[in-house]
């Protein structure tokens, strides 16, 4: 009987993937009337996914965090599918708060020293792990032909701010120090992540700027950059577009314990010193509460003279980086990010 939920979930995922392979006009009819906000039109694939989501069980933010974590992993697996990869190796290093898990991805056909991406998963600092973003890491490794190292940093509420920051900085330092023995070119290591992980990636880039351990490139996917102010997009897209106000409030309530300086660059990279940070690819989603602060961070980098390529995926929603097995639009967006990563490390 324990296999029944897994079988139901697999069937649900297969059905969603099959729907997304229908001709574009058919998907548009199933999705319903176009959704237009601020002159941008929601991609029909995203619109249909959101309709299907409303038929699912409870949202992660509506249940206990422990159960929400299982929901996040399950939904990510359905959206990510079983992506091909050459090899995967897990290992544990000593972290600031105990053992720190790393997962190494090697794309097919890659040998010898190669460029690498150190990747921090999203999930609001309360959800996510090596499993939730496994498909994403496989996809990026294969598409960009780089090694990917995923970091299983500590989560709140068990380990609130700044535990995640401490973990990712420790993991980054260890990977840079041991790069040659890991088959990684120490001069071509990028840092990246999505959402909360994009926040942590930006923090690593700022904290190490100008040092021998600074990254060569940043891959920032709809990053959280501002805990101090609430940009308009946080209100405009607060409901109905996957990432909700309830999710963001729950994440903040558990990641912060109270009394933090919200302009601390380790929380809000938008208020940090970006002079001399690595070149970046910043991608935001047009129907994402984090749109404005991601756009603002890309502009801050540009104004500081940092080489930055900023792409706004106008029709997409938060979470598209996990949808590498769903439809055509989201995988194409992630391929664009992988291509930018490959260029940035070439």
Coordinates of N, CA, C and O in Angstrom, one line a residue, residues 12 31 49 98 157 188 233 240 291 303:
X12 N 0.0 11.3 -12.2 CA -0.4 12.7 -12.3 C 0.7 13.4 -13.1 O 0.4 14.3 -13.9
X31 N -6.2 26.2 -21.2 CA -5.8 27.1 -20.2 C -6.9 28.2 -19.8 O -7.0 28.6 -18.7
X49 N -0.8 24.9 -16.1 CA -0.2 24.3 -14.9 C -0.9 24.9 -13.6 O -1.1 24.1 -12.7
X98 N 27.8 21.3 11.7 CA 27.8 19.8 11.6 C 28.0 19.4 10.2 O 28.5 20.2 9.3
X157 N 13.0 26.3 10.4 CA 13.3 27.1 11.6 C 14.3 26.4 12.5 O 14.8 27.0 13.5
X188 N 37.5 28.6 -13.1 CA 36.2 28.7 -13.8 C 35.1 28.0 -12.9 O 34.5 27.0 -13.3
X233 N 5.7 44.4 -7.2 CA 5.4 43.0 -7.7 C 5.1 42.1 -6.6 O 4.3 41.1 -6.8
X240 N -2.2 33.5 -6.8 CA -2.6 32.9 -8.1 C -1.5 32.6 -9.0 O -1.8 32.1 -10.1
X291 N 9.8 39.7 -9.0 CA 10.2 40.3 -10.3 C 10.9 41.6 -10.0 O 12.0 41.8 -10.5
X303 N 24.8 49.3 -13.0 CA 25.2 50.7 -12.6 C 26.6 50.7 -12.0 O 27.3 51.7 -12.1

